[in-house]
Coordinates of N, CA, C and O in Angstrom, one line a residue:
M1 N -69.3 36.9 -76.6 CA -69.4 35.4 -76.8 C -67.9 34.9 -76.6 O -67.8 33.7 -76.2
A2 N -67.1 35.7 -76.8 CA -65.6 35.1 -76.8 C -65.5 34.7 -75.3 O -64.7 33.9 -75.0
E3 N -66.0 35.3 -74.4 CA -65.7 35.2 -73.1 C -66.2 33.7 -72.8 O -65.9 33.3 -71.7
E4 N -67.3 33.2 -73.3 CA -67.8 31.9 -73.0 C -66.6 30.9 -73.3 O -66.6 29.8 -72.5
N5 N -65.5 31.1 -73.9 CA -64.5 30.0 -74.2 C -63.4 29.9 -73.0 O -62.5 29.3 -73.0
L6 N -63.6 31.1 -72.3 CA -62.5 31.3 -71.3 C -62.7 30.2 -70.0 O -63.6 29.7 -69.8
P7 N -61.5 29.7 -69.8 CA -61.8 28.7 -68.6 C -62.2 29.4 -67.4 O -62.1 30.5 -67.2
E8 N -62.9 28.5 -66.6 CA -63.3 29.0 -65.4 C -62.4 29.5 -64.4 O -61.3 28.7 -64.3
P9 N -62.5 30.5 -63.8 CA -61.4 30.8 -62.7 C -61.5 29.6 -61.6 O -62.5 29.2 -61.3
K10 N -60.4 29.3 -61.1 CA -60.2 28.3 -60.0 C -60.3 29.0 -58.7 O -59.9 30.1 -58.7
A11 N -60.9 28.4 -58.0 CA -61.1 29.0 -56.4 C -59.8 29.0 -56.0 O -58.8 28.0 -56.0
A12 N -59.4 30.1 -55.2 CA -58.2 30.1 -54.5 C -58.0 29.0 -53.4 O -59.1 28.8 -52.8
L13 N -57.0 28.4 -53.4 CA -56.7 27.5 -52.5 C -56.5 28.0 -51.0 O -55.8 29.1 -51.0
P14 N -56.9 27.5 -49.9 CA -56.6 28.1 -48.8 C -55.1 27.9 -48.3 O -54.6 27.0 -48.7
A15 N -54.7 28.9 -47.6 CA -53.4 28.8 -47.4 C -53.0 27.6 -46.5 O -53.7 27.0 -45.7
L16 N -51.9 27.2 -46.7 CA -51.3 25.8 -45.9 C -51.2 26.2 -44.5 O -50.5 27.2 -44.2
Q17 N -51.9 25.3 -43.8 CA -51.7 25.5 -42.4 C -50.8 24.3 -41.8 O -50.7 23.1 -42.4
P18 N -49.9 24.8 -40.8 CA -49.0 23.5 -40.4 C -49.9 22.5 -39.7 O -50.8 22.9 -39.0
G19 N -49.6 21.3 -40.1 CA -50.3 20.2 -39.6 C -49.9 19.9 -38.1 O -49.0 20.4 -37.6
P20 N -50.5 18.9 -37.6 CA -50.2 18.6 -36.2 C -48.8 18.0 -36.1 O -48.5 17.3 -37.0
P21 N -48.2 18.3 -34.9 CA -46.7 17.7 -35.0 C -46.8 16.2 -34.9 O -47.7 15.6 -34.5
E22 N -45.7 15.5 -35.6 CA -45.6 14.3 -35.7 C -45.3 13.7 -34.3 O -44.8 14.3 -33.4
Q23 N -46.2 12.7 -33.9 CA -46.0 12.0 -32.6 C -44.7 11.4 -32.5 O -44.4 10.4 -33.4
E24 N -43.9 11.6 -31.2 CA -42.7 11.1 -31.1 C -42.9 9.7 -30.6 O -43.9 9.4 -29.7
H25 N -42.1 8.6 -31.0 CA -42.3 7.2 -30.6 C -42.0 7.2 -29.1 O -41.1 7.6 -28.4
P26 N -42.9 6.5 -28.2 CA -42.7 6.4 -26.9 C -41.6 5.8 -26.3 O -40.8 6.3 -25.4
N27 N -41.0 4.8 -27.1 CA -39.8 4.1 -26.8 C -38.6 4.9 -26.8 O -37.5 5.0 -26.0
R28 N -38.6 5.9 -27.9 CA -37.5 6.9 -28.1 C -37.4 7.7 -27.0 O -36.4 8.2 -26.4
R29 N -38.7 8.4 -26.4 CA -38.5 9.2 -25.3 C -37.9 8.5 -24.0 O -37.3 9.1 -23.2
I30 N -38.4 7.2 -23.8 CA -37.8 6.6 -22.6 C -36.4 6.4 -22.8 O -35.5 6.5 -21.9
G31 N -35.8 6.0 -23.8 CA -34.5 5.8 -24.1 C -33.7 7.1 -23.8 O -32.6 7.1 -23.2
Q32 N -34.3 8.2 -24.2 CA -33.6 9.5 -24.0 C -33.5 9.8 -22.5 O -32.4 10.3 -22.0
W33 N -34.7 9.6 -21.8 CA -34.6 9.8 -20.3 C -33.8 8.7 -19.7 O -33.1 9.1 -18.7
F34 N -33.6 7.5 -20.1 CA -32.6 6.7 -19.6 C -31.2 6.9 -19.6 O -30.3 7.0 -18.9
L35 N -30.8 7.5 -20.9 CA -29.4 8.0 -21.1 C -29.2 9.1 -20.2 O -27.9 9.3 -19.7
L36 N -30.2 10.3 -20.0 CA -29.9 11.4 -19.3 C -29.7 10.9 -17.8 O -28.8 11.4 -17.1
I37 N -30.5 10.0 -17.1 CA -30.3 9.5 -16.0 C -29.0 8.7 -15.6 O -28.0 9.1 -14.7
V38 N -28.5 7.9 -16.6 CA -27.3 7.2 -16.6 C -26.2 8.3 -16.4 O -25.2 8.3 -15.8
A39 N -26.2 9.5 -17.4 CA -25.2 10.5 -17.3 C -25.1 11.2 -16.1 O -23.9 11.5 -15.6
V40 N -26.3 11.5 -15.5 CA -26.3 12.3 -14.3 C -25.7 11.4 -13.1 O -25.0 11.8 -12.2
V41 N -26.0 10.0 -13.2 CA -25.5 9.2 -12.1 C -24.0 9.2 -12.3 O -23.3 9.1 -11.1
A42 N -23.5 9.0 -13.4 CA -22.1 8.7 -13.7 C -21.3 10.2 -13.2 O -20.2 10.0 -12.7
L43 N -21.8 11.2 -13.6 CA -21.2 12.5 -13.3 C -21.1 12.6 -11.9 O -20.2 13.2 -11.1
S44 N -22.3 12.1 -11.1 CA -22.3 12.4 -9.6 C -21.3 11.5 -8.9 O -20.6 11.8 -8.1
A45 N -21.1 10.2 -9.4 CA -20.4 9.3 -8.9 C -18.8 9.8 -9.1 O -17.9 9.7 -8.3
A46 N -18.5 10.3 -10.1 CA -17.2 11.0 -10.4 C -16.9 12.1 -9.6 O -15.9 12.2 -9.1
L47 N -17.8 13.0 -9.3 CA -17.8 14.1 -8.4 C -17.5 13.6 -7.1 O -16.6 14.3 -6.4
V48 N -18.3 12.6 -6.5 CA -18.0 12.3 -5.2 C -16.7 11.6 -5.1 O -15.9 12.0 -4.0
Y49 N -16.3 10.8 -6.2 CA -14.8 10.0 -6.1 C -13.8 11.2 -6.0 O -12.8 11.1 -4.9
V50 N -13.8 12.2 -6.7 CA -12.9 13.5 -6.6 C -13.0 14.1 -5.3 O -11.8 14.4 -4.6
I51 N -14.1 14.4 -4.7 CA -14.2 15.0 -3.3 C -13.5 14.2 -2.3 O -12.8 14.5 -1.6
L52 N -13.8 12.9 -2.4 CA -13.3 11.9 -1.4 C -11.8 11.7 -1.5 O -11.0 11.7 -0.5
Q53 N -11.2 11.9 -2.6 CA -9.9 11.8 -2.8 C -9.2 13.1 -2.0 O -8.0 13.0 -1.5
F54 N -9.8 14.1 -2.1 CA -9.2 15.5 -1.5 C -9.3 15.5 0.1 O -8.6 16.0 0.7
L55 N -10.5 14.9 0.4 CA -11.0 15.0 1.9 C -10.4 13.7 2.8 O -10.2 13.9 4.0
T56 N -10.1 12.6 2.0 CA -9.7 11.3 2.8 C -8.1 11.3 3.0 O -7.4 11.5 1.9
P57 N -7.6 11.4 4.0 CA -6.3 11.5 4.4 C -5.5 10.0 3.8 O -6.3 9.1 3.9
T58 N -4.4 10.2 3.4 CA -3.7 8.9 2.7 C -3.2 8.2 3.9 O -2.5 8.7 4.9
V59 N -3.6 7.0 4.0 CA -3.2 6.1 5.1 C -1.9 5.4 4.8 O -1.7 4.7 3.8
D60 N -0.8 5.7 5.6 CA 0.6 5.1 5.5 C 0.4 3.5 5.9 O 0.0 3.2 7.0
P61 N 0.7 2.5 5.1 CA 0.5 1.1 5.4 C 1.3 0.8 6.6 O 0.9 0.1 7.6
G62 N 2.4 1.5 6.7 CA 3.2 1.2 8.1 C 2.5 1.7 9.3 O 3.0 1.2 10.4
A63 N 1.5 2.6 9.2 CA 0.9 3.1 10.4 C -0.2 2.2 11.0 O -0.6 2.3 12.2
L64 N -0.4 1.1 10.2 CA -1.4 0.3 10.7 C -0.7 -0.8 11.5 O 0.3 -1.4 11.1
E65 N -1.2 -0.9 12.8 CA -0.5 -1.8 13.8 C -0.7 -3.3 13.5 O -2.0 -3.6 13.4
V66 N 0.2 -4.2 13.1 CA -0.2 -5.5 12.9 C -0.2 -6.3 14.4 O 0.7 -6.1 15.2
P67 N -1.2 -6.8 14.8 CA -1.5 -7.4 16.0 C -0.5 -8.7 16.2 O -0.4 -9.3 15.2
R68 N 0.0 -8.8 17.4 CA 0.7 -9.9 17.7 C 0.0 -11.0 18.4 O -0.9 -10.7 19.4
N69 N -0.1 -12.3 18.2 CA -0.7 -13.4 18.7 C -0.1 -13.6 20.1 O 1.1 -14.2 20.0
E70 N -0.6 -13.4 21.2 CA 0.2 -13.5 22.5 C 0.2 -15.0 22.8 O 1.0 -15.7 23.8
R71 N -0.6 -15.9 22.2 CA -0.7 -17.4 22.4 C -0.6 -18.1 21.0 O -1.6 -18.7 20.6
P72 N 0.7 -18.1 20.4 CA 0.9 -18.7 19.2 C 0.7 -20.3 19.2 O 0.7 -20.8 20.3
G73 N 0.0 -20.9 18.2 CA -0.3 -22.5 18.0 C 1.1 -23.2 17.9 O 2.2 -22.6 18.0
L74 N 1.0 -24.4 17.5 CA 2.1 -25.3 17.3 C 3.0 -24.8 16.2 O 4.1 -25.1 16.1
D75 N 2.6 -23.9 15.3 CA 3.3 -23.3 14.2 C 4.4 -22.2 14.8 O 5.3 -21.8 14.0
G76 N 4.1 -21.9 15.7 CA 4.8 -20.7 16.5 C 4.7 -19.4 16.0 O 5.4 -18.4 16.2
V77 N 3.7 -19.1 15.1 CA 3.6 -17.9 14.4 C 2.9 -16.9 15.4 O 1.8 -17.0 15.9
I78 N 3.6 -15.8 15.5 CA 3.3 -14.6 16.3 C 2.5 -13.5 15.5 O 1.6 -13.0 15.9
A79 N 3.0 -13.3 14.2 CA 2.4 -12.3 13.4 C 2.9 -12.6 11.9 O 4.1 -12.9 11.8
T80 N 2.0 -12.2 11.0 CA 2.5 -12.3 9.6 C 2.5 -10.9 8.9 O 1.7 -10.1 9.4
E81 N 3.2 -10.7 7.9 CA 3.2 -9.5 7.2 C 3.5 -8.4 8.1 O 2.9 -7.2 8.1
M82 N 4.7 -8.5 9.1 CA 4.9 -7.4 9.9 C 5.7 -6.4 9.3 O 6.9 -6.8 8.9
P83 N 5.6 -5.0 9.4 CA 6.4 -4.1 8.7 C 7.7 -3.9 9.7 O 7.6 -4.3 10.9
P84 N 8.9 -3.8 9.0 CA 10.1 -3.9 9.8 C 10.2 -2.9 11.0 O 10.6 -3.0 12.0
E85 N 9.4 -1.7 10.9 CA 9.4 -0.8 12.0 C 8.6 -1.3 13.2 O 8.8 -0.7 14.2
Q86 N 7.9 -2.3 13.0 CA 7.1 -2.7 14.2 C 7.7 -4.0 14.8 O 7.2 -4.5 15.8
L87 N 8.9 -4.4 14.3 CA 9.7 -5.5 15.0 C 10.4 -5.1 16.3 O 10.4 -4.0 16.5
I88 N 10.5 -6.0 17.2 CA 10.9 -5.7 18.6 C 12.2 -6.6 18.5 O 12.4 -7.7 18.0
V89 N 13.3 -6.0 19.2 CA 14.5 -6.7 19.4 C 14.3 -8.1 20.1 O 13.7 -8.3 20.9
G90 N 14.9 -9.2 19.3 CA 14.7 -10.5 19.7 C 13.7 -11.2 19.0 O 13.6 -12.5 19.0
D91 N 12.9 -10.5 18.0 CA 11.9 -11.3 17.3 C 12.6 -12.2 16.3 O 13.8 -11.9 15.8
C92 N 12.3 -13.5 16.4 CA 12.7 -14.6 15.5 C 11.8 -14.5 14.2 O 10.7 -14.3 14.2
L93 N 12.4 -14.6 13.0 CA 11.8 -14.3 11.7 C 11.8 -15.6 10.9 O 12.9 -16.3 10.7
R94 N 10.7 -16.1 10.4 CA 10.6 -17.2 9.4 C 10.7 -16.8 8.0 O 9.8 -15.7 7.6
G95 N 11.4 -17.3 7.1 CA 11.2 -16.9 5.7 C 11.9 -15.6 5.5 O 11.5 -14.9 4.5
F96 N 12.9 -15.3 6.3 CA 13.6 -13.9 6.1 C 14.3 -13.8 4.9 O 15.2 -14.7 4.5
T97 N 14.0 -12.7 4.0 CA 15.1 -12.5 2.8 C 15.6 -11.2 2.8 O 16.6 -11.0 1.9
G98 N 15.3 -10.3 3.6 CA 15.9 -8.9 3.6 C 15.4 -8.0 4.7 O 14.0 -8.3 5.0
P99 N 15.9 -7.0 5.2 CA 15.5 -6.3 6.6 C 14.4 -5.3 6.1 O 13.8 -4.9 7.0
L100 N 14.2 -5.2 4.9 CA 13.0 -4.2 4.5 C 11.7 -4.9 4.2 O 10.8 -4.2 4.0
D101 N 11.9 -6.1 4.0 CA 10.7 -6.8 3.7 C 9.7 -7.0 4.8 O 10.0 -6.9 6.0
L102 N 8.3 -7.3 4.5 CA 7.3 -7.7 5.6 C 7.8 -9.0 6.1 O 8.2 -9.8 5.3
Q103 N 7.7 -9.2 7.5 CA 8.3 -10.4 8.3 C 7.3 -11.3 8.8 O 6.1 -10.6 9.2
T104 N 7.5 -12.4 8.8 CA 6.8 -13.4 9.8 C 7.5 -13.6 10.9 O 8.7 -14.2 11.0
V105 N 6.9 -13.2 12.2 CA 7.5 -13.3 13.5 C 7.2 -14.6 13.9 O 5.9 -15.1 14.1
V106 N 8.0 -15.5 14.6 CA 7.8 -16.6 15.3 C 8.2 -16.7 16.4 O 9.2 -15.9 16.9
T107 N 7.9 -17.6 17.3 CA 8.5 -17.9 18.5 C 10.1 -18.5 18.4 O 10.2 -19.2 17.2
C108 N 11.1 -18.3 19.2 CA 12.3 -18.5 18.7 C 12.7 -20.0 18.9 O 13.6 -20.6 18.4
D109 N 11.7 -20.8 19.6 CA 11.9 -22.2 19.6 C 11.1 -23.1 18.5 O 11.2 -24.2 18.5
S110 N 10.6 -22.1 17.6 CA 10.2 -22.7 16.2 C 11.1 -22.6 15.3 O 12.1 -21.6 15.3
S111 N 10.9 -23.2 14.1 CA 11.8 -23.0 13.0 C 12.0 -21.6 12.3 O 10.9 -21.2 12.1
H112 N 13.2 -21.1 12.3 CA 13.3 -19.8 11.6 C 14.7 -19.6 11.2 O 15.5 -20.4 11.4
N113 N 14.9 -18.7 10.4 CA 16.3 -18.5 9.8 C 16.8 -17.1 10.0 O 18.0 -16.8 9.3
A114 N 16.2 -16.2 10.8 CA 16.8 -15.0 11.2 C 16.3 -14.3 12.3 O 15.4 -14.9 13.0
Q115 N 17.0 -13.3 13.0 CA 16.4 -12.7 14.1 C 17.0 -11.4 14.1 O 18.1 -11.0 13.6
L116 N 16.1 -10.4 14.6 CA 16.4 -9.0 14.9 C 17.1 -8.9 16.2 O 16.6 -9.2 17.4
I117 N 18.4 -8.7 16.0 CA 19.3 -8.7 17.4 C 19.5 -7.4 18.0 O 20.1 -7.2 19.0
G118 N 19.3 -6.3 17.2 CA 19.3 -5.1 18.0 C 18.9 -3.8 17.1 O 18.9 -3.8 16.0
T119 N 18.7 -2.8 17.8 CA 18.6 -1.5 17.1 C 19.2 -0.4 17.7 O 19.5 -0.4 18.8
F120 N 19.6 0.8 16.8 CA 20.4 1.8 17.5 C 19.7 3.0 16.7 O 19.4 3.2 15.7
T121 N 19.8 4.1 17.5 CA 19.5 5.5 17.1 C 20.7 6.3 16.8 O 21.4 6.5 17.8
L122 N 20.9 6.8 15.7 CA 22.0 7.6 15.5 C 22.1 9.0 15.9 O 20.8 9.6 15.9
E123 N 23.1 9.5 16.4 CA 23.0 10.8 17.0 C 23.4 12.1 16.2 O 23.7 13.3 16.6
H124 N 23.8 11.9 14.9 CA 24.6 12.7 14.1 C 23.6 14.1 13.8 O 22.4 13.8 13.7
E125 N 24.1 15.1 13.8 CA 23.4 16.5 13.5 C 23.1 16.4 12.0 O 21.9 16.7 11.5
S126 N 23.9 16.0 11.0 CA 23.6 16.0 9.6 C 24.0 14.6 9.2 O 24.6 13.9 9.7
F127 N 23.5 14.3 7.8 CA 23.7 13.0 7.4 C 25.2 12.9 7.1 O 25.8 13.6 6.5
P128 N 25.8 11.6 7.6 CA 27.2 11.5 7.6 C 27.8 10.9 6.3 O 28.9 10.9 6.2
G129 N 26.8 10.8 5.3 CA 27.5 10.0 4.1 C 27.1 8.8 4.0 O 27.2 8.1 5.1
A130 N 26.9 8.1 2.8 CA 26.4 6.7 2.6 C 27.5 5.7 3.1 O 27.2 4.9 3.9
D131 N 28.7 6.2 2.7 CA 29.8 5.2 3.1 C 30.1 5.2 4.6 O 30.3 4.1 5.2
A132 N 30.2 6.3 5.3 CA 30.3 6.5 6.6 C 29.3 5.7 7.4 O 29.5 5.1 8.5
L133 N 28.0 5.9 7.0 CA 26.9 5.3 7.6 C 26.8 3.6 7.5 O 26.6 3.1 8.4
L134 N 27.2 3.3 6.3 CA 27.2 1.9 6.1 C 28.4 1.2 7.0 O 28.1 0.2 7.8
T135 N 29.6 1.9 7.1 CA 30.6 1.3 8.1 C 30.2 1.5 9.6 O 30.3 0.6 10.4
E136 N 29.6 2.6 10.0 CA 29.0 2.7 11.5 C 28.0 1.7 11.6 O 27.8 1.0 12.7
S137 N 27.0 1.5 10.6 CA 25.7 0.5 10.9 C 26.5 -0.9 11.2 O 26.0 -1.7 11.9
E138 N 27.5 -1.2 10.2 CA 28.1 -2.6 10.5 C 28.8 -2.8 11.7 O 28.6 -3.8 12.5
D139 N 29.5 -1.8 12.1 CA 30.2 -1.6 13.5 C 29.1 -1.9 14.8 O 29.4 -2.7 15.6
L140 N 28.1 -1.1 14.5 CA 27.0 -1.1 15.6 C 26.4 -2.7 15.7 O 26.4 -3.1 16.7
C141 N 26.1 -3.1 14.5 CA 25.6 -4.3 14.4 C 26.3 -5.4 15.1 O 25.9 -6.4 15.7
K142 N 27.7 -5.6 14.8 CA 28.6 -6.5 15.2 C 28.9 -6.3 16.6 O 29.5 -7.2 17.3
S143 N 28.4 -5.2 17.3 CA 28.9 -5.0 18.7 C 27.8 -5.6 19.6 O 27.9 -5.7 20.9
V144 N 26.7 -6.1 19.0 CA 25.7 -6.8 19.8 C 26.3 -8.1 20.2 O 26.8 -8.9 19.8
A145 N 26.0 -8.1 21.5 CA 26.4 -9.4 22.3 C 25.6 -10.7 21.9 O 24.3 -10.6 21.8
I146 N 26.1 -11.8 21.4 CA 25.4 -12.8 21.0 C 25.6 -14.0 22.1 O 26.7 -14.2 22.7
D147 N 24.6 -14.6 22.4 CA 24.7 -16.0 23.4 C 25.8 -16.9 22.9 O 25.9 -17.4 21.8
P148 N 26.8 -17.1 23.7 CA 28.0 -18.0 23.3 C 27.6 -19.5 22.9 O 28.2 -20.1 22.0
S149 N 26.3 -19.9 23.5 CA 26.0 -21.1 23.1 C 25.2 -21.3 21.7 O 24.7 -22.4 21.3
A150 N 25.1 -20.1 21.1 CA 24.2 -20.2 20.0 C 24.8 -20.7 18.8 O 24.3 -20.9 17.7
G151 N 26.2 -20.7 18.9 CA 27.0 -21.4 17.7 C 27.0 -20.6 16.5 O 27.0 -21.0 15.3
L152 N 27.2 -19.3 16.7 CA 27.5 -18.4 15.5 C 28.6 -18.7 14.8 O 29.8 -18.7 15.5
D153 N 28.6 -18.9 13.4 CA 29.8 -19.3 12.7 C 29.5 -18.6 11.3 O 28.6 -17.7 11.0
S154 N 30.2 -19.1 10.3 CA 30.2 -18.6 9.0 C 28.8 -18.8 8.1 O 28.6 -18.4 7.1
T155 N 28.0 -19.5 8.8 CA 26.8 -19.9 8.2 C 25.8 -18.7 8.2 O 24.7 -18.6 7.8
W156 N 26.1 -17.8 9.3 CA 25.2 -16.6 9.5 C 25.8 -15.5 8.7 O 27.1 -15.2 8.7
T157 N 24.9 -14.5 8.6 CA 25.3 -13.4 7.7 C 24.6 -12.1 8.5 O 23.3 -12.2 8.9
Y158 N 25.4 -10.9 8.7 CA 24.6 -9.7 9.2 C 23.9 -9.0 8.1 O 24.6 -9.0 7.0
H159 N 22.8 -8.4 8.5 CA 22.0 -7.7 7.5 C 21.7 -6.4 8.4 O 21.2 -6.6 9.6
F160 N 21.5 -5.4 7.9 CA 20.9 -4.3 8.5 C 20.3 -3.2 7.6 O 20.6 -3.0 6.4
S161 N 19.2 -2.6 8.2 CA 18.7 -1.5 7.7 C 19.2 -0.1 8.2 O 19.6 0.0 9.4
R162 N 19.5 1.1 7.4 CA 20.0 2.2 8.0 C 19.2 3.4 7.1 O 18.8 3.2 6.1
P163 N 19.4 4.5 7.6 CA 18.7 5.6 6.9 C 19.5 5.8 5.5 O 20.8 5.7 5.5
S164 N 18.8 6.4 4.6 CA 19.3 7.0 3.3 C 19.3 8.5 3.4 O 18.8 8.9 4.4
Q165 N 19.8 9.1 2.5 CA 19.9 10.6 2.5 C 18.5 11.1 2.5 O 18.2 12.0 3.2
S166 N 17.7 10.5 1.7 CA 16.3 11.1 1.7 C 15.5 10.8 3.1 O 14.6 11.6 3.3
T167 N 15.5 9.5 3.5 CA 14.8 9.3 4.8 C 15.3 10.0 5.9 O 14.7 10.1 6.7
W168 N 16.8 10.3 5.8 CA 17.4 10.9 6.9 C 16.6 12.4 7.0 O 16.5 12.9 8.2
S169 N 16.3 13.2 5.9 CA 15.8 14.3 6.0 C 14.4 14.2 6.5 O 13.7 15.2 6.8
E170 N 13.7 13.1 6.5 CA 12.3 12.8 6.9 C 12.6 12.5 8.5 O 11.4 12.3 9.1
G171 N 13.6 12.4 9.1 CA 13.7 12.1 10.4 C 14.2 10.8 10.8 O 14.4 10.3 12.0
D172 N 14.4 10.0 9.8 CA 14.8 8.4 10.1 C 16.3 8.4 10.8 O 17.2 9.1 9.9
R173 N 16.5 7.8 11.8 CA 17.8 7.8 12.5 C 18.1 6.3 12.9 O 19.1 6.1 13.6
L174 N 17.2 5.3 12.6 CA 17.2 4.1 13.1 C 18.0 3.2 12.2 O 18.0 3.0 11.2
V175 N 19.1 2.3 12.9 CA 19.7 1.2 12.4 C 19.1 -0.1 13.1 O 19.2 -0.1 14.1
S176 N 18.7 -1.0 12.2 CA 18.3 -2.2 12.6 C 19.1 -3.4 12.2 O 19.5 -3.5 11.0
C177 N 19.5 -4.4 13.2 CA 20.5 -5.3 12.9 C 19.8 -6.7 13.0 O 19.1 -7.0 13.9
F178 N 20.0 -7.5 11.9 CA 19.6 -8.8 11.8 C 20.7 -9.7 11.6 O 21.8 -9.4 10.9
L179 N 20.6 -11.1 12.0 CA 21.5 -12.0 11.7 C 20.6 -13.1 11.0 O 19.6 -13.4 11.5
S180 N 21.1 -13.6 9.9 CA 20.3 -14.6 9.1 C 21.2 -15.8 8.8 O 22.4 -15.6 8.4
L181 N 20.5 -16.9 8.6 CA 21.2 -18.2 8.1 C 21.4 -18.1 6.7 O 20.5 -17.7 5.9
N182 N 22.4 -18.5 6.1 CA 22.6 -18.6 4.5 C 21.9 -19.7 4.1 O 21.3 -19.6 2.9
S183 N 21.5 -20.8 4.9 CA 20.6 -21.6 4.3 C 20.2 -22.5 5.6 O 21.1 -22.5 6.8
G184 N 19.0 -23.2 5.6 CA 18.5 -24.1 6.8 C 17.8 -23.0 7.8 O 17.6 -21.9 7.7
T185 N 17.5 -23.8 9.0 CA 16.9 -23.0 9.9 C 17.2 -23.5 11.3 O 18.1 -24.5 11.5
V186 N 17.1 -22.8 12.4 CA 17.4 -23.1 13.8 C 16.1 -23.0 14.6 O 15.1 -22.5 14.3
R187 N 16.1 -23.5 15.9 CA 15.1 -23.4 16.8 C 15.5 -22.9 18.1 O 15.1 -23.3 19.1
S188 N 16.3 -21.8 18.2 CA 16.8 -21.1 19.4 C 17.2 -19.8 19.0 O 17.4 -19.2 17.9
S189 N 17.2 -19.0 20.1 CA 17.6 -17.6 20.0 C 19.1 -17.3 19.9 O 19.9 -18.2 20.5
L190 N 19.6 -16.2 19.2 CA 21.0 -15.9 19.3 C 21.4 -15.1 20.4 O 22.5 -14.8 20.7
L191 N 20.3 -14.4 21.0 CA 20.7 -13.4 22.0 C 20.6 -14.1 23.6 O 20.0 -15.0 23.6
P192 N 21.6 -13.4 24.2 CA 21.4 -14.1 25.8 C 20.3 -13.8 26.2 O 19.3 -12.9 25.8
E193 N 19.7 -14.7 27.2 CA 18.3 -14.6 27.5 C 17.9 -13.4 28.2 O 16.8 -12.7 28.1
A194 N 18.8 -12.7 28.9 CA 18.6 -11.4 29.5 C 18.3 -10.3 28.7 O 17.6 -9.2 28.8
E195 N 18.7 -10.4 27.5 CA 18.8 -9.2 26.3 C 17.4 -9.6 25.5 O 17.2 -8.5 24.8
Q196 N 16.7 -10.5 25.7 CA 15.6 -10.7 24.7 C 14.3 -9.9 25.5 O 14.3 -10.0 26.8
S197 N 13.4 -9.4 24.8 CA 12.2 -8.7 25.1 C 11.2 -9.8 25.7 O 10.9 -10.8 25.4

């Protein structure tokens, strides 16, 4: 009878089974796909940029030919932002500030303050030195014949560009000679008519 007081055995619980996986929120999945697409596009763009940097040759701004207006208007402007290496002897320049700057080329009968009066190619085998080159460039520029009727006086200043030691090693041998007014403008050429291009 003692067995009657014993608690009843409990039935064994079934083993826990993994439940169905929780459903992922649809908006979260869309957001993940969006981020993945953005990352792929950004990576592709960066890769294309790097490849183009290696494959595209660097364009020298001086290599682009600035066109000359063969029929300038009343303002006389033939070309603007002309690189110095594209100037032609006789070009009259408006707003000239220095020989290495981009220039505005105008007709010589319109208002201007400078003119390219000559160019020379140096024949030295090796770089002659900065001081010797300075003296030679100045002598070459002062040897250019100026129209006697141009009225050249102390209001005019010689300017010239010449090779430096670094540009010499790259093949630069050009001396370009300019005359510019210290102030004001003129409406005529400094060169004899036969010397102009």
